[in-house]
Short mmCIF file of C-alpha atoms and ligand atoms in Angstrom, two decimals:
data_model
loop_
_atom_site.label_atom_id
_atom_site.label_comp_id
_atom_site.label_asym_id
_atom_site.label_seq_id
_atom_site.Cartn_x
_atom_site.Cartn_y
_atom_site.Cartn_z
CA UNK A 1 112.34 65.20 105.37
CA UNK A 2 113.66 62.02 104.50
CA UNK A 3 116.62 62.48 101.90
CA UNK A 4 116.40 59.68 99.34
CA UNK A 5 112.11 59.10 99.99
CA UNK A 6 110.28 58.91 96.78
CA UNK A 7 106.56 59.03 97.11
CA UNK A 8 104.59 57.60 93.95
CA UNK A 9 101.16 58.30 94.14
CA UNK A 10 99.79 55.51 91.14
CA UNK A 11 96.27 53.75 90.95
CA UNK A 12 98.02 51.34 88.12
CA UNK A 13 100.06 48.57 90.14
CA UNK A 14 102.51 47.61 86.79
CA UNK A 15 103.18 51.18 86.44
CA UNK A 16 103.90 51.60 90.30
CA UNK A 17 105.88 48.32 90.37
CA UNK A 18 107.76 49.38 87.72
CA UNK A 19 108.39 52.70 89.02
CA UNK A 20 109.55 50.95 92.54
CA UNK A 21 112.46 48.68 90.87
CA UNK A 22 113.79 51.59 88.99
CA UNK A 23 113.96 54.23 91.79
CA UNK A 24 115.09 51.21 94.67
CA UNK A 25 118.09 49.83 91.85
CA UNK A 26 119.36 54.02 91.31
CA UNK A 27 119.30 54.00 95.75
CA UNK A 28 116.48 55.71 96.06
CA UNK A 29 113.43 54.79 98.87
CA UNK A 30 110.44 54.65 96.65
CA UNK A 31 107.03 54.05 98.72
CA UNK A 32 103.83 53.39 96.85
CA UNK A 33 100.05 54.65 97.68
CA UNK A 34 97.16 53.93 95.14
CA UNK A 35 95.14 56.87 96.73
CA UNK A 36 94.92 60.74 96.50
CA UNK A 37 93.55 61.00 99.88
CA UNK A 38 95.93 58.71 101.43
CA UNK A 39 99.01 60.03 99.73
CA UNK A 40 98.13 63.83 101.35
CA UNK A 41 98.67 62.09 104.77
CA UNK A 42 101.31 60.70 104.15
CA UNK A 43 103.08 63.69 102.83
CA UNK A 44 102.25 65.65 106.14
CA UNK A 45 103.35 63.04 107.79
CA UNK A 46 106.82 61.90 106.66
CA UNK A 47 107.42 64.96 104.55
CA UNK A 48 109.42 63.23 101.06
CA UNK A 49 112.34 64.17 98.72
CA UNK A 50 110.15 64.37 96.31
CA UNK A 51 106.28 62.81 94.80
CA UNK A 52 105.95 61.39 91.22
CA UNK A 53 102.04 62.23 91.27
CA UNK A 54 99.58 60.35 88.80
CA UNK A 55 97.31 62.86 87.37
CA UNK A 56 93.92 59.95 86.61
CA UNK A 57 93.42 58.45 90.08
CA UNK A 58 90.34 57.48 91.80
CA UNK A 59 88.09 59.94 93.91
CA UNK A 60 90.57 63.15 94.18
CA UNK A 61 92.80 63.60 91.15
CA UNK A 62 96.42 64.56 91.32
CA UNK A 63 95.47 68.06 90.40
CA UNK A 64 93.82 68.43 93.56
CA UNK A 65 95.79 66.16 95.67
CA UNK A 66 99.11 69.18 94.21
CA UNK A 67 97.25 71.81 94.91
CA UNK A 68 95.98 70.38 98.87
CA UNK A 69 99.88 70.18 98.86
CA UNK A 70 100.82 72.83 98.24
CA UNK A 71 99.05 74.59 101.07
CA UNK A 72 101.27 73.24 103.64
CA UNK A 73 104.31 72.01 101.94
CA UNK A 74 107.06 72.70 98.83
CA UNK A 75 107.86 69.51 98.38
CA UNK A 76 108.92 68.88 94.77
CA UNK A 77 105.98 67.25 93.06
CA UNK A 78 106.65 65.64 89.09
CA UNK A 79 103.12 65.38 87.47
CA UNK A 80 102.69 62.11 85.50
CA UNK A 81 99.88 61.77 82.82
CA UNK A 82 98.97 60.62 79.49
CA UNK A 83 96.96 63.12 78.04
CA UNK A 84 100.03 64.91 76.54
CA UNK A 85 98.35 67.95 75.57
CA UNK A 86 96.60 68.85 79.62
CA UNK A 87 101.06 68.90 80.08
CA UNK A 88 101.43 72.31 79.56
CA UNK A 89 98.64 73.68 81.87
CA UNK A 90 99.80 71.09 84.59
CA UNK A 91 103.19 72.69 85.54
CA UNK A 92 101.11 76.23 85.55
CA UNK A 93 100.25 78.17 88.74
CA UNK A 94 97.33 76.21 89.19
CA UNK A 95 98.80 73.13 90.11
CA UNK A 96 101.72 73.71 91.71
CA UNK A 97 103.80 71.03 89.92
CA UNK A 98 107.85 71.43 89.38
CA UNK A 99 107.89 69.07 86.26
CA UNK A 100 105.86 66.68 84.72
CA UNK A 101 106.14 63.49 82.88
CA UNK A 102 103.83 62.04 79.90
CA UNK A 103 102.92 58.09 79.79
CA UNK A 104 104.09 56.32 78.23
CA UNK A 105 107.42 57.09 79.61
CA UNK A 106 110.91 55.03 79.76
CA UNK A 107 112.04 54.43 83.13
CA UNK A 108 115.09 55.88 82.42
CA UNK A 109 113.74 58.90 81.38
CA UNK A 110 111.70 59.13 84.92
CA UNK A 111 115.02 58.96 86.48
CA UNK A 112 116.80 61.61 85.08
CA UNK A 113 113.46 64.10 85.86
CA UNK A 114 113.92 62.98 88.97
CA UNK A 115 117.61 63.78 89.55
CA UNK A 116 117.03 66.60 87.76
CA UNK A 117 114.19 67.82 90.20
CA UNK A 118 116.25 67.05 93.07
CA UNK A 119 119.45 69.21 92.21
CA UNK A 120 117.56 71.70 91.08
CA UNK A 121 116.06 72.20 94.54
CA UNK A 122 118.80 71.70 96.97
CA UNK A 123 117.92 72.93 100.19
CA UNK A 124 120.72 75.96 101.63
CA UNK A 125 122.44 76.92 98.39
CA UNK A 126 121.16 77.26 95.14
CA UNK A 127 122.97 75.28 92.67
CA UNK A 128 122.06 77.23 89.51
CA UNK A 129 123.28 80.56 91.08
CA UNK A 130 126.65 79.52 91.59
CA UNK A 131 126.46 80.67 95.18
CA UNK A 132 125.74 84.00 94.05
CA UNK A 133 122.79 83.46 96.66
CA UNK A 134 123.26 81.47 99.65
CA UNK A 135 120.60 80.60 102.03
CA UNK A 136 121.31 79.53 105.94
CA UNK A 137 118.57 77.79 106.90
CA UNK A 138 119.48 77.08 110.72
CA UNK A 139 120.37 81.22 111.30
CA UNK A 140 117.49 82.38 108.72
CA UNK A 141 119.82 84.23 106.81
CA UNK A 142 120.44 84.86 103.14
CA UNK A 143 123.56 86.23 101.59
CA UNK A 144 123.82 87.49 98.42
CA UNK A 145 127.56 87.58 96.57
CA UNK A 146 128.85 86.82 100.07
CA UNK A 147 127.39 89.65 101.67
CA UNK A 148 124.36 89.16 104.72
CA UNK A 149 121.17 90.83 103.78
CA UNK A 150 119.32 92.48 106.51
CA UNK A 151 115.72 91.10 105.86
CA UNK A 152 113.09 90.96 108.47
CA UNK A 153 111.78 87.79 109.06
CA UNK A 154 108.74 88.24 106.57
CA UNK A 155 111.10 88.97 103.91
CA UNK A 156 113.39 86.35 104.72
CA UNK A 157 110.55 83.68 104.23
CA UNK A 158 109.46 85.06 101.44
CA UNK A 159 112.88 85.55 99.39
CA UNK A 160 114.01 81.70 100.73
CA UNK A 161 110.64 80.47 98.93
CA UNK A 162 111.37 81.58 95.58
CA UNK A 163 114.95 81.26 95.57
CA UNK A 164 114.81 77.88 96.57
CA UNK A 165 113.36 77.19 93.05
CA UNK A 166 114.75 79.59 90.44
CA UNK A 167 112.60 80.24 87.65
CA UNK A 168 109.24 78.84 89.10
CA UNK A 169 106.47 81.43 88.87
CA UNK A 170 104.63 82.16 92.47
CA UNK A 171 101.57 83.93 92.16
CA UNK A 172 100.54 86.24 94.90
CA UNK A 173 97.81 83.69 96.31
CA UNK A 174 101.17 80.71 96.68
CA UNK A 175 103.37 83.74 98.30
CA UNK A 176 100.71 84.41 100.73
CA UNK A 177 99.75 80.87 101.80
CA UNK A 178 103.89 79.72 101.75
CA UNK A 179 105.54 82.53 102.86
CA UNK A 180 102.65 84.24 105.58
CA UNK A 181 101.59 80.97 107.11
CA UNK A 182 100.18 83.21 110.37
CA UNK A 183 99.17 85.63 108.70
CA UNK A 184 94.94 85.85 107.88
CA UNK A 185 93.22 87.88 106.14
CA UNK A 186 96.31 89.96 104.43
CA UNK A 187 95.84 91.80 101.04
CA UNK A 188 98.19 90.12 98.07
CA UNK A 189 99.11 93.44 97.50
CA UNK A 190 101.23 93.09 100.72
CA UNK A 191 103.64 91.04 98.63
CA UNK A 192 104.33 93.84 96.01
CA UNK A 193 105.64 96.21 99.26
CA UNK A 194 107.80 93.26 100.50
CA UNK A 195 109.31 92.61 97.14
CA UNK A 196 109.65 95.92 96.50
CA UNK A 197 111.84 96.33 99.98
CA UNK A 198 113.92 93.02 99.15
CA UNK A 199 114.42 94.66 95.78
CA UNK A 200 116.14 97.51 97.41
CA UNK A 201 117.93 95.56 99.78
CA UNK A 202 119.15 93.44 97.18
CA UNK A 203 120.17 96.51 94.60
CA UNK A 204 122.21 97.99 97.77
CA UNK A 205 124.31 94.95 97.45
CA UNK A 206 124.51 94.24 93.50
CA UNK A 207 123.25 97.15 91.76
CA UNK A 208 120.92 96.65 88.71
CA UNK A 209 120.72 92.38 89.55
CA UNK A 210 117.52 92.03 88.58
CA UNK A 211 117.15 88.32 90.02
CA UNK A 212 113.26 89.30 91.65
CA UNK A 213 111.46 89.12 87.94
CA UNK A 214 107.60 90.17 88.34
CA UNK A 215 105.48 87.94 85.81
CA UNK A 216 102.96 90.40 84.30
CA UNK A 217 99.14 89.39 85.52
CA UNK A 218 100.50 86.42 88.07
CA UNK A 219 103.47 86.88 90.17
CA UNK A 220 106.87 86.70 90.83
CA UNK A 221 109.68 84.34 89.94
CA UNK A 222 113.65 84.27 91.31
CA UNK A 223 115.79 83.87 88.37
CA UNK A 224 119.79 85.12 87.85
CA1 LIG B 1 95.96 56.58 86.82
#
């Protein structure tokens, strides 16, 4: 991942241009692609900080182009469109968007999404926890109030996905395809028994934290 790389995905050149000068002047490294398609390689490729997605492009939409993204990566994806009232339904399960953004927009008000996006998902520790959760990416470890939980390597994946966005819902299907990238063929109900164990494991060390909410009819989200 490259730290500072925004990707903006944009079939309008002013709007991309404009988007370019304010993300380059705040020290970001903003690349522009005009194409759905082209944008998905790119983001396997040279996996970025974060993508500012236009939801009206050419051929595949952004819709689609978030939700091919989402099967192989987490990157942070900001939804951009002007039909204010699809805005709601974007940042649902079905796309797979962290935030979105309505046209016409201020610059300025792109930026702070943006930083906002970014903190929020800090790779290792969890900002909005105040440490209370801490994950160790390099030793695949998560601690929770300072103490090591024991999870098997299932459950580890699984628990680093949704803590590493607090309050985003996961539906079964995301958990599955994220956090079970070998796995074929598995029932979603195979989640419930693995949140159920972390549950435990996580009650053993802070008893009654209920930080694993289940979202009635879609999922699960991580939220202290
Ligand atoms: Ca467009």
């Amino acid at each position: 991942m490259t730290a500072r790389q925004i990707l903006i995905v944009e079939d309008e050149p002013t709007i991309a241009n404009i988007l370019m000068d304010y993300l380059a002047k705040a020290g970001y490294q903003p690349r522009h692609i005009e194409n759905g398609a082209v944008a998905l390689d790119s983001i396997r490729d040279q996996e970025p900080a974060l993508v500012l997605l236009d939801l009206m492009l050419p051929g595949m939409d952004g819709l689609e182009v978030c939700r091919e993204v989402r099967k192989f990566s987490n990157v942070p994806i900001i939804m951009v469109t002007a039909r204010v009232e699809e805005a709601d339904r974007l940042i649902g399960l079905d796309s797979g968007a962290d935030d979105y953004i309505c046209k016409p927009f201020s610059p300025r008000e792109v930026m702070a999404r943006v930083g906002a996006v970014l903190r929020r998902i800090q790779p290792g520790e969890v900002q909005a926890s105040n440490s209370l959760i801490e994950v160790d990416e390099e030793s695949q470890r998560i601690s929770m109030a300072g103490k090591r939980l024991d999870l098997t390597p299932t459950e580890y994946r699984l628990l680093r996905l949704l803590v590493t966005r607090p309050g985003r819902i996961y539906s079964r299907a995301q958990i599955l395809d994220l956090a079970y990238p070998d796995s074929e063929d598995v029932s979603d109900r195979i989640v419930d028994s693995h949140i159920k164990n972390i549950r435990k494991k996580l009650n053993a060390i802070l008893p009654n934290a209920e930080v694993l909410h289940s979202v009635y009819g879609i999922g699960y989200r991580f939220e202290i």
